[in-house]
Amino acid sequence: MLSWLDRKTEIVESLDTGRRFFEPAHSAYYNGKPGQPIQLLLQARSDFLSIWRRGDYVEKITDFKLLGRQLVVVNSPEAIRYVVAKRHQNFERKTPQMRRALEHLLGDGLFISDKETWKQRRPLVSDIVHKNRVPAFGPVMQNTTSELVERWHALGDGASVNALHEMAGLTAEIISRSIFGNQLGEDGANGVTEGFSSYQSLIDSINIGYFLGFDEGLPVLKTPTLRRSVKRIHRIIDKVIEDHLAGNGDNTSMLDLLIRRQQRNPELKLDVVALRNEAATIFMAGHETTAATLTWAWYLLSKAAWVEEAVHAEIESVCGSNVPTIDDVPRLDWCRAVIEETLRLYPPVPILARQATDADTVGGVDVKPAALVLIVPWILHRTESLFPNPHEFRPERFMSGDGPTPYSYIPFAAGPRVCPGLQFGLTEAILCLAILAQRFRVRIPGGHKVEPQCRLTLRPKGGLPATIHRR
């Protein structure tokens, strides 16, 4: 729809194996003429990552108007802390773009809810995916990834795959078994995964109505294709919830924990629709973001052979010929560093946008009610003063022992709205990477041009074609 309005994006990529230098694919700095809001809006609609000028990648707070709407770009760790933590209540609300984009799919799910609904459900969902529960899901992660190892072996050495689709299938199955307790099955998992992919492709990056003066934005056009995508997802998840309510569920799953919590606390009012919304939210966040992270990690390792060698040597040292387990994760320093650097370069949600409730002042900038406040991990993580040589792939920056400046590294957001599944997703990504890297090398065809694309999440445009090679 409106494809003629799309703008092309120049992609920068550079590799020098002799110098162990790799600058992975990213949008070139924007060089359009200033004072042309329509051009900027069209460029943002096509690719939100390509609208930033060189001067935006510095620690500062900037505000400007776009068709009458105030936009405030916050790219300073201290100011970010003010927005997401100190003044959280004034900036807790997701933007109309995000709420409108996801409301048909997630309803009032935690990801887009606010006020009393958010306050009531946040502790509940946080407890369900709390870091103390992560070890219990280790066998699910290990067994599911080992099944993929067997399938890849059966494909034969040098087989061609789409790495994004492979990782999406893997993480969908892991989160399905964790949430639904083996109740979803391969067809159901594929149905939800394909439904999410279809839904993302139908959502515009910009809600034009918001910039035209509608503080709540305009509803997303529910085309027949979009309706089918939503119905497909809801039908699968509803069936599983109804089975659980009828006593046929797996009592070890996250969903069953939610149901039992509701039964003990009726005041939560988690009816079938609310349970579906929260289950769909956990599924989307847990499946999509980890799949994207692993996909980007394979791209980075395929180019930076010196890092791949360090990862292989570490797995050999820590695990030998044994399949890596969740107990090995604390000792897999290179694997962790690769995932953390991947999250820096390609944060799954590269734009964290909030809508100001009341007037405020952020870093000396006066913020109007209903203004759009943008925290952009994409530019924050590539700010030279916070991360030297910011466009380069350097996992060792996360192995020095000194963590990043607080609020400078926020791939899972920060403050009260930090992703509750942070530890689940991070552990899953490290373990899956280790298990697969122990047995395979993944290679990207030489002629393929990788292009980051931001819709609801950050993916390689068109997926990531790859060949898999046994080690």
Short mmCIF file of C-alpha atoms in Angstrom, two decimals:
data_model
loop_
_atom_site.label_atom_id
_atom_site.label_comp_id
_atom_site.label_asym_id
_atom_site.label_seq_id
_atom_site.Cartn_x
_atom_site.Cartn_y
_atom_site.Cartn_z
CA MET A 1 0.00 0.00 0.00
CA LEU A 2 1.36 3.43 -1.03
CA SER A 3 4.59 1.74 -2.09
CA TRP A 4 5.30 4.63 -4.47
CA LEU A 5 5.91 6.80 -1.41
CA ASP A 6 8.77 4.61 -0.19
CA ARG A 7 12.24 6.15 -0.22
CA LYS A 8 15.47 4.26 -0.85
CA THR A 9 18.00 3.95 1.95
CA GLU A 10 21.77 4.04 1.44
CA ILE A 11 23.44 1.24 3.41
CA VAL A 12 27.02 1.40 4.72
CA GLU A 13 29.07 -1.76 5.32
CA SER A 14 32.84 -2.28 5.52
CA LEU A 15 35.05 -5.30 6.23
CA ASP A 16 38.85 -5.65 6.53
CA THR A 17 39.74 -9.10 7.85
CA GLY A 18 43.45 -8.27 7.95
CA ARG A 19 42.84 -5.46 10.44
CA ARG A 20 40.05 -7.38 12.16
CA PHE A 21 37.72 -4.53 11.31
CA PHE A 22 34.04 -4.98 10.59
CA GLU A 23 31.48 -2.20 10.30
CA PRO A 24 28.21 -4.07 9.79
CA ALA A 25 25.31 -2.80 7.71
CA HIS A 26 23.64 0.40 8.85
CA SER A 27 21.85 3.35 7.29
CA ALA A 28 24.00 6.20 6.02
CA TYR A 29 23.61 9.56 7.73
CA TYR A 30 20.62 11.53 6.46
CA ASN A 31 21.61 14.44 4.20
CA GLY A 32 18.24 15.79 3.10
CA LYS A 33 17.62 19.51 3.12
CA PRO A 34 16.48 20.88 6.49
CA GLY A 35 13.06 22.46 6.83
CA GLN A 36 11.23 19.88 4.70
CA PRO A 37 8.92 18.07 7.14
CA ILE A 38 6.95 16.19 4.49
CA GLN A 39 10.12 14.72 2.99
CA LEU A 40 11.34 13.76 6.45
CA LEU A 41 8.01 12.13 7.30
CA LEU A 42 8.00 10.13 4.07
CA GLN A 43 11.57 9.02 4.70
CA ALA A 44 10.65 7.99 8.25
CA ARG A 45 7.67 6.07 6.97
CA SER A 46 9.93 4.15 4.60
CA ASP A 47 12.80 3.65 7.07
CA PHE A 48 12.83 5.27 10.51
CA LEU A 49 16.52 4.41 10.95
CA SER A 50 17.63 6.53 7.99
CA ILE A 51 16.34 9.96 9.13
CA TRP A 52 19.19 10.71 11.54
CA ARG A 53 21.96 13.14 10.62
CA ARG A 54 25.56 12.77 11.78
CA GLY A 55 24.91 15.46 14.38
CA ASP A 56 22.13 13.40 15.98
CA TYR A 57 24.61 10.76 17.17
CA VAL A 58 25.80 12.86 20.13
CA GLU A 59 24.65 13.27 23.72
CA LYS A 60 21.95 15.93 23.58
CA ILE A 61 18.23 16.68 23.77
CA THR A 62 16.63 18.11 20.65
CA ASP A 63 13.10 19.30 19.97
CA PHE A 64 11.38 20.34 16.76
CA LYS A 65 7.92 20.44 15.23
CA LEU A 66 6.64 18.08 12.58
CA LEU A 67 3.33 19.26 11.09
CA GLY A 68 2.55 21.01 14.36
CA ARG A 69 3.44 18.09 16.67
CA GLN A 70 6.33 18.62 19.07
CA LEU A 71 8.99 15.89 18.91
CA VAL A 72 11.64 15.64 21.60
CA VAL A 73 14.62 13.37 20.90
CA VAL A 74 16.34 12.41 24.14
CA ASN A 75 19.87 11.06 23.59
CA SER A 76 21.55 11.63 26.95
CA PRO A 77 21.78 8.92 29.65
CA GLU A 78 20.89 11.32 32.46
CA ALA A 79 17.92 12.73 30.56
CA ILE A 80 16.80 9.21 29.65
CA ARG A 81 16.87 8.34 33.36
CA TYR A 82 14.68 11.37 34.02
CA VAL A 83 12.11 10.28 31.40
CA VAL A 84 11.91 6.54 32.08
CA ALA A 85 12.57 6.44 35.83
CA LYS A 86 12.35 9.72 37.71
CA ARG A 87 9.31 11.04 35.82
CA HIS A 88 8.03 7.67 34.66
CA GLN A 89 4.39 8.43 35.46
CA ASN A 90 4.34 11.40 33.10
CA PHE A 91 6.00 9.46 30.28
CA GLU A 92 4.67 5.93 30.85
CA ARG A 93 2.21 6.00 27.98
CA LYS A 94 3.24 4.38 24.72
CA THR A 95 2.66 6.55 21.67
CA PRO A 96 -0.50 6.37 19.56
CA GLN A 97 1.64 4.82 16.81
CA MET A 98 2.55 1.83 18.97
CA ARG A 99 -0.85 1.50 20.65
CA ARG A 100 -2.76 1.75 17.37
CA ALA A 101 -0.33 -0.62 15.65
CA LEU A 102 -0.76 -3.37 18.26
CA GLU A 103 -4.21 -2.88 19.78
CA HIS A 104 -5.95 -5.28 17.37
CA LEU A 105 -3.42 -7.97 18.16
CA LEU A 106 -2.67 -7.49 21.88
CA GLY A 107 -5.77 -5.69 23.17
CA ASP A 108 -4.83 -4.26 26.57
CA GLY A 109 -1.73 -6.49 26.91
CA LEU A 110 1.07 -5.29 29.16
CA PHE A 111 3.26 -4.03 26.32
CA ILE A 112 0.84 -1.23 25.37
CA SER A 113 -1.28 -0.82 28.52
CA ASP A 114 -0.84 1.96 31.05
CA LYS A 115 -2.29 3.40 34.27
CA GLU A 116 -4.24 0.94 36.46
CA THR A 117 -4.21 -1.95 33.97
CA TRP A 118 -0.43 -1.75 33.71
CA LYS A 119 0.06 -1.37 37.47
CA GLN A 120 -2.13 -4.40 38.15
CA ARG A 121 -0.64 -6.77 35.59
CA ARG A 122 3.02 -5.76 35.57
CA PRO A 123 3.87 -7.53 38.87
CA LEU A 124 1.92 -10.59 37.76
CA VAL A 125 3.67 -10.98 34.41
CA SER A 126 7.05 -10.02 35.90
CA ASP A 127 6.74 -12.81 38.44
CA ILE A 128 5.83 -15.33 35.75
CA VAL A 129 9.01 -14.60 33.74
CA HIS A 130 11.19 -13.63 36.72
CA LYS A 131 14.91 -14.40 36.44
CA ASN A 132 14.58 -16.93 39.27
CA ARG A 133 12.26 -18.99 37.07
CA VAL A 134 14.59 -18.99 34.05
CA PRO A 135 16.58 -22.11 35.08
CA ALA A 136 13.36 -24.13 35.03
CA PHE A 137 13.00 -23.37 31.32
CA GLY A 138 16.62 -24.32 30.53
CA PRO A 139 15.75 -27.88 29.42
CA VAL A 140 13.09 -26.50 27.05
CA MET A 141 15.67 -24.18 25.45
CA GLN A 142 18.29 -26.92 25.22
CA ASN A 143 16.02 -29.66 23.89
CA THR A 144 14.30 -27.47 21.32
CA THR A 145 17.61 -26.16 19.97
CA SER A 146 19.02 -29.70 19.86
CA GLU A 147 16.05 -30.68 17.69
CA LEU A 148 17.02 -27.91 15.28
CA VAL A 149 20.60 -29.26 15.26
CA GLU A 150 19.24 -32.64 14.15
CA ARG A 151 17.09 -31.04 11.46
CA TRP A 152 20.03 -29.02 10.12
CA HIS A 153 22.18 -32.16 10.02
CA ALA A 154 19.47 -33.86 7.99
CA LEU A 155 19.46 -31.00 5.47
CA GLY A 156 23.05 -31.78 4.51
CA ASP A 157 26.26 -29.76 4.56
CA GLY A 158 25.98 -26.42 2.75
CA ALA A 159 22.19 -26.40 2.75
CA SER A 160 20.51 -23.07 2.02
CA VAL A 161 18.12 -21.61 4.58
CA ASN A 162 16.61 -18.28 5.56
CA ALA A 163 18.30 -17.65 8.92
CA LEU A 164 15.53 -15.31 10.08
CA HIS A 165 12.85 -17.93 9.42
CA GLU A 166 14.96 -20.62 11.10
CA MET A 167 15.49 -18.54 14.22
CA ALA A 168 11.84 -17.47 14.27
CA GLY A 169 10.78 -21.10 14.19
CA LEU A 170 13.24 -21.99 16.95
CA THR A 171 12.25 -19.19 19.33
CA ALA A 172 8.56 -19.67 18.58
CA GLU A 173 8.82 -23.30 19.61
CA ILE A 174 10.77 -22.42 22.77
CA ILE A 175 8.32 -19.73 23.87
CA SER A 176 5.38 -21.93 22.87
CA ARG A 177 6.57 -24.76 25.09
CA SER A 178 7.39 -22.33 27.89
CA ILE A 179 4.07 -20.48 27.77
CA PHE A 180 1.77 -23.24 26.58
CA GLY A 181 3.52 -26.32 27.90
CA ASN A 182 3.81 -28.37 24.69
CA GLN A 183 0.18 -27.69 23.87
CA LEU A 184 0.72 -25.61 20.73
CA GLY A 185 2.37 -28.11 18.39
CA GLU A 186 4.34 -27.45 15.20
CA ASP A 187 1.35 -26.34 13.12
CA GLY A 188 0.14 -23.99 15.85
CA ALA A 189 3.59 -22.51 16.42
CA ASN A 190 4.03 -21.98 12.69
CA GLY A 191 0.57 -20.42 12.49
CA VAL A 192 1.32 -17.89 15.22
CA THR A 193 4.77 -17.13 13.81
CA GLU A 194 3.48 -16.59 10.27
CA GLY A 195 0.58 -14.55 11.65
CA PHE A 196 2.96 -12.22 13.47
CA SER A 197 5.15 -11.84 10.38
CA SER A 198 2.17 -11.04 8.21
CA TYR A 199 0.82 -8.57 10.76
CA GLN A 200 4.14 -6.71 10.97
CA SER A 201 4.34 -6.35 7.21
CA LEU A 202 0.92 -4.68 7.14
CA ILE A 203 1.68 -2.04 9.78
CA ASP A 204 2.98 1.39 8.76
CA SER A 205 5.92 2.85 10.67
CA ILE A 206 4.14 6.21 11.04
CA ASN A 207 0.62 7.09 12.20
CA ILE A 208 0.04 10.14 10.05
CA GLY A 209 -3.07 11.15 12.01
CA TYR A 210 -1.01 11.86 15.12
CA PHE A 211 1.07 14.44 13.25
CA LEU A 212 -2.07 15.96 11.76
CA GLY A 213 -3.35 16.84 15.24
CA PHE A 214 -5.14 13.70 16.50
CA ASP A 215 -3.63 13.11 19.95
CA GLU A 216 -4.77 9.48 19.90
CA GLY A 217 -3.70 8.94 16.31
CA LEU A 218 -5.97 7.27 13.77
CA PRO A 219 -7.07 3.61 13.91
CA VAL A 220 -5.16 1.20 11.71
CA LEU A 221 -7.14 0.22 8.63
CA LYS A 222 -8.34 -3.32 9.26
CA THR A 223 -7.90 -4.82 5.82
CA PRO A 224 -9.11 -8.38 5.15
CA THR A 225 -5.50 -9.60 5.22
CA LEU A 226 -4.83 -7.95 8.57
CA ARG A 227 -8.05 -9.38 10.01
CA ARG A 228 -7.04 -12.86 8.86
CA SER A 229 -3.62 -12.52 10.51
CA VAL A 230 -5.15 -11.48 13.82
CA LYS A 231 -7.87 -14.13 13.69
CA ARG A 232 -5.31 -16.83 12.96
CA ILE A 233 -3.25 -15.91 16.04
CA HIS A 234 -6.24 -15.45 18.35
CA ARG A 235 -7.85 -18.71 17.29
CA ILE A 236 -4.74 -20.73 18.17
CA ILE A 237 -4.09 -19.02 21.51
CA ASP A 238 -7.77 -19.07 22.56
CA LYS A 239 -7.93 -22.83 22.01
CA VAL A 240 -4.96 -23.40 24.31
CA ILE A 241 -6.39 -21.13 27.02
CA GLU A 242 -9.77 -22.85 26.87
CA ASP A 243 -8.05 -26.25 27.22
CA HIS A 244 -6.22 -25.00 30.29
CA LEU A 245 -9.39 -23.63 31.84
CA ALA A 246 -11.02 -27.01 31.24
CA GLY A 247 -8.25 -28.69 33.20
CA ASN A 248 -6.37 -30.10 30.22
CA GLY A 249 -3.34 -27.85 30.37
CA ASP A 250 0.27 -28.47 31.33
CA ASN A 251 0.76 -27.38 34.93
CA THR A 252 4.37 -26.34 34.33
CA SER A 253 3.70 -23.69 31.68
CA MET A 254 3.74 -19.92 32.14
CA LEU A 255 0.12 -19.77 31.03
CA ASP A 256 -0.95 -22.22 33.70
CA LEU A 257 0.81 -20.07 36.29
CA LEU A 258 -1.22 -17.09 35.06
CA ILE A 259 -4.44 -19.06 35.28
CA ARG A 260 -3.73 -20.33 38.79
CA ARG A 261 -2.86 -16.79 39.89
CA GLN A 262 -6.21 -15.57 38.56
CA GLN A 263 -8.04 -18.36 40.36
CA ARG A 264 -6.41 -17.34 43.65
CA ASN A 265 -6.93 -13.62 42.98
CA PRO A 266 -10.28 -13.03 41.18
CA GLU A 267 -9.82 -9.27 41.53
CA LEU A 268 -7.25 -9.46 38.71
CA LYS A 269 -10.17 -9.97 36.31
CA LEU A 270 -8.11 -12.05 33.89
CA ASP A 271 -10.89 -13.46 31.73
CA VAL A 272 -10.19 -15.47 28.57
CA VAL A 273 -9.64 -12.30 26.51
CA ALA A 274 -7.24 -10.81 29.09
CA LEU A 275 -5.35 -14.10 29.38
CA ARG A 276 -5.06 -14.26 25.61
CA ASN A 277 -3.79 -10.68 25.49
CA GLU A 278 -1.06 -11.36 28.05
CA ALA A 279 -0.15 -14.71 26.49
CA ALA A 280 0.06 -13.06 23.05
CA THR A 281 2.18 -10.24 24.50
CA ILE A 282 4.65 -12.65 26.12
CA PHE A 283 4.75 -14.71 22.93
CA MET A 284 5.37 -11.70 20.69
CA ALA A 285 8.06 -10.20 22.92
CA GLY A 286 9.73 -13.52 23.66
CA HIS A 287 9.64 -14.95 20.16
CA GLU A 288 10.18 -12.01 17.83
CA THR A 289 12.95 -10.12 19.65
CA THR A 290 15.14 -13.17 20.35
CA ALA A 291 14.71 -14.44 16.78
CA ALA A 292 15.89 -11.09 15.42
CA THR A 293 18.85 -10.98 17.82
CA LEU A 294 20.04 -14.47 16.86
CA THR A 295 19.64 -13.68 13.17
CA TRP A 296 21.78 -10.57 13.47
CA ALA A 297 24.35 -12.53 15.51
CA TRP A 298 24.77 -15.07 12.68
CA TYR A 299 25.28 -12.24 10.21
CA LEU A 300 27.95 -10.64 12.42
CA LEU A 301 29.80 -13.91 13.11
CA SER A 302 29.74 -14.89 9.44
CA LYS A 303 31.76 -11.78 8.59
CA ALA A 304 34.03 -11.47 11.66
CA ALA A 305 35.90 -14.79 11.47
CA TRP A 306 38.23 -13.81 14.33
CA VAL A 307 35.26 -13.45 16.69
CA GLU A 308 33.71 -16.70 15.46
CA GLU A 309 37.00 -18.49 16.22
CA ALA A 310 36.99 -17.12 19.78
CA VAL A 311 33.40 -18.29 20.26
CA HIS A 312 34.22 -21.80 18.99
CA ALA A 313 37.32 -22.02 21.20
CA GLU A 314 35.32 -20.97 24.25
CA ILE A 315 32.57 -23.53 23.63
CA GLU A 316 35.23 -26.23 23.25
CA SER A 317 36.91 -25.14 26.49
CA VAL A 318 33.72 -24.88 28.56
CA CYS A 319 31.64 -27.72 27.12
CA GLY A 320 33.97 -30.03 25.24
CA SER A 321 31.83 -32.35 23.13
CA ASN A 322 28.84 -32.06 25.49
CA VAL A 323 25.81 -30.07 24.40
CA PRO A 324 25.89 -26.67 26.16
CA THR A 325 23.35 -26.36 28.97
CA ILE A 326 21.91 -23.49 30.94
CA ASP A 327 24.45 -24.24 33.69
CA ASP A 328 27.24 -23.38 31.22
CA VAL A 329 25.84 -19.95 30.35
CA PRO A 330 27.66 -18.04 33.15
CA ARG A 331 31.01 -19.26 31.76
CA LEU A 332 30.28 -18.51 28.10
CA ASP A 333 31.75 -15.00 28.17
CA TRP A 334 32.35 -14.68 24.42
CA CYS A 335 28.87 -15.93 23.59
CA ARG A 336 27.36 -13.44 26.02
CA ALA A 337 29.52 -10.61 24.65
CA VAL A 338 28.47 -11.42 21.07
CA ILE A 339 24.80 -11.30 22.04
CA GLU A 340 25.23 -8.07 24.02
CA GLU A 341 27.13 -6.41 21.18
CA THR A 342 24.50 -7.63 18.73
CA LEU A 343 21.83 -6.01 20.92
CA ARG A 344 23.84 -2.78 20.91
CA LEU A 345 24.18 -2.65 17.15
CA TYR A 346 20.72 -4.03 16.35
CA PRO A 347 18.38 -3.42 19.30
CA PRO A 348 15.19 -5.43 18.62
CA VAL A 349 13.03 -2.38 19.36
CA PRO A 350 15.24 0.46 18.06
CA ILE A 351 12.81 3.26 18.95
CA LEU A 352 11.27 3.73 22.40
CA ALA A 353 8.60 6.39 22.06
CA ARG A 354 6.43 7.91 24.77
CA GLN A 355 3.60 10.42 24.79
CA ALA A 356 3.87 13.16 27.42
CA THR A 357 0.80 13.35 29.65
CA ASP A 358 1.49 16.79 31.13
CA ALA A 359 3.89 19.62 30.43
CA ASP A 360 7.42 18.93 31.64
CA THR A 361 11.04 19.96 31.19
CA VAL A 362 13.64 17.47 29.98
CA GLY A 363 17.26 18.57 29.92
CA GLY A 364 16.26 22.21 29.67
CA VAL A 365 13.74 21.58 26.87
CA ASP A 366 10.11 22.45 27.60
CA VAL A 367 7.86 19.51 26.68
CA LYS A 368 4.22 20.15 25.82
CA PRO A 369 1.32 17.83 26.71
CA ALA A 370 0.84 15.06 24.10
CA ALA A 371 4.32 15.69 22.68
CA LEU A 372 6.19 12.75 21.18
CA VAL A 373 9.24 11.91 23.29
CA LEU A 374 11.70 9.68 21.42
CA ILE A 375 14.44 7.62 23.01
CA VAL A 376 16.22 5.90 20.14
CA PRO A 377 18.53 3.02 21.12
CA TRP A 378 19.62 2.91 17.48
CA ILE A 379 21.39 6.28 17.81
CA LEU A 380 22.08 6.07 21.57
CA HIS A 381 24.05 2.84 21.15
CA ARG A 382 26.00 4.39 18.28
CA THR A 383 27.01 7.57 20.11
CA GLU A 384 30.81 7.95 20.04
CA SER A 385 31.17 9.43 23.54
CA LEU A 386 29.36 6.41 25.02
CA PHE A 387 30.72 3.64 22.76
CA PRO A 388 34.06 4.36 21.01
CA ASN A 389 34.08 3.29 17.35
CA PRO A 390 30.33 2.90 17.69
CA HIS A 391 29.55 1.43 14.24
CA GLU A 392 32.12 -1.36 14.59
CA PHE A 393 31.38 -4.90 15.75
CA ARG A 394 33.52 -5.28 18.88
CA PRO A 395 32.13 -7.85 21.36
CA GLU A 396 35.21 -7.40 23.57
CA ARG A 397 33.81 -4.06 24.71
CA PHE A 398 31.46 -6.13 26.89
CA MET A 399 34.28 -8.25 28.33
CA SER A 400 36.31 -5.55 30.05
CA GLY A 401 34.46 -5.82 33.35
CA ASP A 402 33.30 -2.21 33.20
CA GLY A 403 29.67 -2.07 32.17
CA PRO A 404 28.24 0.69 29.98
CA THR A 405 27.24 4.00 31.53
CA PRO A 406 23.81 3.59 33.19
CA TYR A 407 20.98 4.35 30.75
CA SER A 408 23.37 4.35 27.77
CA TYR A 409 22.66 0.72 26.85
CA ILE A 410 18.95 -0.08 26.84
CA PRO A 411 18.12 -2.88 24.36
CA PHE A 412 15.36 -4.04 26.72
CA ALA A 413 14.21 -0.49 27.59
CA ALA A 414 14.81 0.79 31.14
CA GLY A 415 13.04 2.00 34.28
CA PRO A 416 9.73 0.51 35.46
CA ARG A 417 8.85 -0.46 31.87
CA VAL A 418 12.01 -2.51 31.34
CA CYS A 419 11.20 -5.78 29.58
CA PRO A 420 10.16 -8.28 32.29
CA GLY A 421 11.53 -11.14 30.17
CA LEU A 422 15.01 -9.64 29.95
CA GLN A 423 16.82 -12.54 31.64
CA PHE A 424 14.74 -15.18 29.85
CA GLY A 425 15.53 -13.68 26.43
CA LEU A 426 19.21 -13.03 27.15
CA THR A 427 19.78 -16.54 28.50
CA GLU A 428 17.86 -18.08 25.61
CA ALA A 429 19.91 -16.19 23.00
CA ILE A 430 23.26 -17.15 24.58
CA LEU A 431 22.33 -20.81 24.96
CA CYS A 432 20.84 -21.17 21.47
CA LEU A 433 23.91 -19.50 19.94
CA ALA A 434 26.27 -21.82 21.82
CA ILE A 435 24.40 -25.02 20.93
CA LEU A 436 24.19 -24.17 17.22
CA ALA A 437 27.69 -22.67 16.93
CA GLN A 438 29.14 -25.84 18.48
CA ARG A 439 27.94 -27.84 15.44
CA PHE A 440 27.63 -25.35 12.57
CA ARG A 441 29.04 -22.33 10.82
CA VAL A 442 26.49 -20.04 9.19
CA ARG A 443 27.52 -18.17 6.05
CA ILE A 444 25.83 -15.31 4.19
CA PRO A 445 26.14 -15.41 0.37
CA GLY A 446 28.77 -12.96 -0.84
CA GLY A 447 26.45 -11.06 -3.15
CA HIS A 448 23.68 -10.53 -0.62
CA LYS A 449 23.29 -6.97 0.67
CA VAL A 450 22.01 -6.88 4.24
CA GLU A 451 19.64 -4.01 4.98
CA PRO A 452 18.24 -3.30 8.47
CA GLN A 453 14.51 -2.56 8.37
CA CYS A 454 12.45 -1.20 11.23
CA ARG A 455 8.75 -2.02 11.43
CA LEU A 456 7.55 -3.01 14.88
CA THR A 457 10.95 -4.63 15.40
CA LEU A 458 14.34 -4.47 13.68
CA ARG A 459 14.86 -7.24 11.12
CA PRO A 460 17.05 -7.78 8.05
CA LYS A 461 14.91 -6.72 5.12
CA GLY A 462 13.61 -9.78 3.31
CA GLY A 463 15.12 -12.11 5.88
CA LEU A 464 18.69 -13.40 5.85
CA PRO A 465 19.63 -16.03 3.24
CA ALA A 466 22.40 -18.30 4.53
CA THR A 467 24.12 -21.62 4.10
CA ILE A 468 24.83 -23.93 7.03
CA HIS A 469 28.06 -25.89 7.28
CA ARG A 470 28.88 -28.69 9.69
CA ARG A 471 31.90 -28.25 11.95
#
